[in-house]
Amino acid sequence: MPDDKKTGSKHSVTLERRENISVSGVLDVISFDEDAIVIDTELGILILKGVGLHVNRLNLDTGELEVDGDIVSLNYEEGHTYGKNKPMFLGKLFK
């Protein structure tokens, strides 16, 4: 079943020497710190993990993000549900 959001998407990821990454098709930055950046993109949630991550440039009007640091991993989560369907610790404890 084709997803209308995926057709004509301008999402791309460019990684250089595991030190610099450019992402286009960015809709929002959900969270960020020096160890992880969670990004809502046109093709789903992208999670960047690393050490000393620093956002150099973010322009939500053009959908562009540039980050530098020691990039360890890139991971996509299906859809736009980051953290929404994960049970809370206390909820699991009292089940």
XYZ file of N, CA, C and O in Angstrom, residues 35-93:
236
model
N 24.209 13.236 23.272
C 24.272 11.803 22.987
C 23.257 11.319 21.956
O 23.441 10.248 21.379
N 22.181 12.069 21.743
C 21.141 11.616 20.810
C 20.313 12.796 20.316
O 20.062 13.748 21.056
N 19.904 12.693 19.060
C 19.001 13.674 18.461
C 17.872 12.890 17.808
O 18.119 11.988 17.010
N 16.637 13.227 18.167
C 15.457 12.558 17.615
C 14.779 13.541 16.669
O 14.380 14.635 17.076
N 14.666 13.123 15.398
C 14.206 14.010 14.335
C 12.968 13.418 13.671
O 12.960 12.244 13.294
N 11.942 14.239 13.489
C 10.762 13.845 12.726
C 11.022 14.253 11.280
O 11.195 15.437 10.987
N 11.105 13.267 10.377
C 11.372 13.550 8.964
C 10.168 13.164 8.119
O 9.222 12.553 8.614
N 10.230 13.486 6.858
C 9.161 13.136 5.925
C 8.974 11.633 5.793
O 7.918 11.174 5.381
N 10.001 10.852 6.158
C 9.906 9.399 6.037
C 9.901 8.691 7.387
O 10.186 7.504 7.458
N 9.600 9.396 8.452
C 9.513 8.791 9.767
C 10.504 9.391 10.743
O 11.193 10.364 10.448
N 10.562 8.791 11.914
C 11.428 9.265 12.982
C 12.847 8.751 12.756
O 13.060 7.559 12.561
N 13.815 9.661 12.776
C 15.225 9.321 12.640
C 15.912 9.618 13.966
O 15.790 10.718 14.506
N 16.622 8.614 14.497
C 17.333 8.780 15.751
C 18.830 8.723 15.470
O 19.328 7.713 14.979
N 19.527 9.819 15.749
C 20.978 9.893 15.621
C 21.573 9.699 17.005
O 21.165 10.376 17.946
N 22.521 8.785 17.135
C 23.209 8.598 18.412
C 24.689 8.844 18.199
O 25.236 8.530 17.143
N 25.320 9.409 19.222
C 26.733 9.693 19.114
C 27.292 10.280 20.389
O 26.679 10.206 21.452
N 28.446 10.909 20.245
C 29.131 11.529 21.373
C 29.454 12.966 20.979
O 29.969 13.223 19.896
N 29.127 13.899 21.843
C 29.433 15.302 21.572
C 28.672 15.859 20.380
O 29.218 16.667 19.633
N 27.426 15.440 20.187
C 26.634 15.922 19.050
C 26.288 17.398 19.242
O 25.927 17.831 20.334
N 26.391 18.147 18.161
C 26.131 19.585 18.192
C 25.350 19.965 16.935
O 25.783 19.644 15.819
N 24.224 20.628 17.109
C 23.428 21.096 15.967
C 24.060 22.383 15.450
O 24.089 23.394 16.143
N 24.604 22.306 14.232
C 25.222 23.484 13.612
C 24.197 24.374 12.946
O 24.316 25.593 12.982
N 23.219 23.737 12.302
C 22.229 24.519 11.561
C 20.918 23.759 11.559
O 20.883 22.551 11.320
N 19.835 24.481 11.825
C 18.489 23.923 11.733
C 17.607 24.975 11.098
O 17.504 26.094 11.595
N 16.982 24.612 9.985
C 16.048 25.497 9.311
C 14.809 24.676 8.986
O 14.805 23.899 8.025
N 13.757 24.831 9.783
C 12.538 24.061 9.559
C 11.752 24.572 8.354
O 10.937 23.841 7.802
N 11.995 25.824 7.940
C 11.330 26.334 6.741
C 11.768 25.577 5.498
O 10.975 25.278 4.620
N 13.072 25.240 5.437
C 13.592 24.489 4.284
C 13.737 23.004 4.605
O 14.038 22.215 3.717
N 13.569 22.638 5.890
C 13.667 21.237 6.291
C 15.086 20.709 6.338
O 15.322 19.537 6.085
N 16.054 21.563 6.691
C 17.457 21.156 6.681
C 18.058 21.192 8.073
O 17.788 22.103 8.866
N 18.894 20.195 8.359
C 19.578 20.069 9.641
C 21.009 19.634 9.391
O 21.257 18.758 8.558
N 21.951 20.258 10.088
C 23.354 19.853 10.040
C 23.846 19.630 11.463
O 23.607 20.459 12.338
N 24.522 18.504 11.671
C 25.005 18.111 12.992
C 26.455 17.672 12.864
O 26.831 17.038 11.873
N 27.281 18.001 13.879
C 28.627 17.441 13.923
C 28.841 16.777 15.280
O 28.090 16.987 16.221
N 29.853 15.927 15.343
C 30.165 15.142 16.525
C 30.579 13.753 16.088
O 30.701 13.474 14.897
N 30.794 12.870 17.037
C 31.148 11.485 16.730
C 29.856 10.691 16.580
O 29.221 10.336 17.571
N 29.454 10.414 15.351
C 28.176 9.757 15.068
C 28.361 8.248 15.140
O 29.188 7.675 14.433
N 27.576 7.613 16.005
C 27.689 6.189 16.265
C 26.644 5.398 15.495
O 26.936 4.337 14.945
N 25.396 5.904 15.437
C 24.348 5.149 14.739
C 23.238 6.059 14.228
O 23.025 7.159 14.738
N 22.564 5.557 13.203
C 21.360 6.172 12.634
C 20.290 5.090 12.642
O 20.546 3.974 12.201
N 19.107 5.424 13.116
C 18.046 4.429 13.175
C 16.707 5.091 12.870
O 16.415 6.166 13.383
N 15.909 4.434 12.045
C 14.566 4.920 11.745
C 13.546 4.116 12.534
O 13.665 2.901 12.652
N 12.540 4.802 13.062
C 11.391 4.142 13.665
C 10.228 4.319 12.703
O 10.089 5.370 12.080
N 9.395 3.295 12.593
C 8.248 3.365 11.690
C 7.270 4.422 12.153
O 6.981 4.541 13.330
N 6.765 5.167 11.215
C 5.723 6.149 11.503
C 6.215 7.289 12.363
O 7.394 7.550 12.492
N 5.271 7.966 12.955
C 5.556 9.142 13.777
C 5.098 8.880 15.206
O 4.338 9.641 15.773
N 5.572 7.775 15.786
C 5.084 7.373 17.104
C 6.194 7.302 18.135
O 6.077 6.563 19.090
N 7.243 8.047 18.003
C 8.379 7.933 18.903
C 7.934 8.115 20.350
O 7.412 9.151 20.729
N 8.114 7.060 21.134
C 7.822 7.114 22.557
C 6.361 7.075 22.932
O 6.022 7.022 24.090
N 5.433 7.085 21.980
C 4.012 7.159 22.315
C 3.422 5.818 22.726
O 2.532 5.774 23.547
N 3.895 4.717 22.163
C 3.318 3.417 22.463
C 4.159 2.597 23.420
O 3.887 1.433 23.637
N 5.184 3.182 23.989
C 6.042 2.454 24.913
C 5.448 2.551 26.311
O 5.143 3.642 26.780
N 5.269 1.410 26.987
C 4.684 1.458 28.318
C 5.620 2.151 29.309
O 6.829 2.006 29.238
N 5.033 2.887 30.214
C 5.800 3.570 31.240
C 6.292 2.559 32.270
O 5.673 1.538 32.493
N 7.398 2.881 32.937
C 7.999 1.969 33.913
C 7.008 1.617 35.024
O 6.843 0.445 35.357
N 6.338 2.601 35.601
C 5.388 2.320 36.690
C 4.206 1.495 36.194
O 3.672 0.661 36.911
N 3.791 1.723 34.957
C 2.697 0.934 34.380
C 3.055 -0.521 34.280
O 2.231 -1.412 34.546
N 4.307 -0.823 33.908
C 4.757 -2.211 33.824
C 4.913 -2.810 35.217
O 4.639 -3.976 35.441
N 5.322 -2.009 36.183
C 5.558 -2.490 37.526
C 4.261 -2.915 38.217
O 4.218 -3.926 38.915
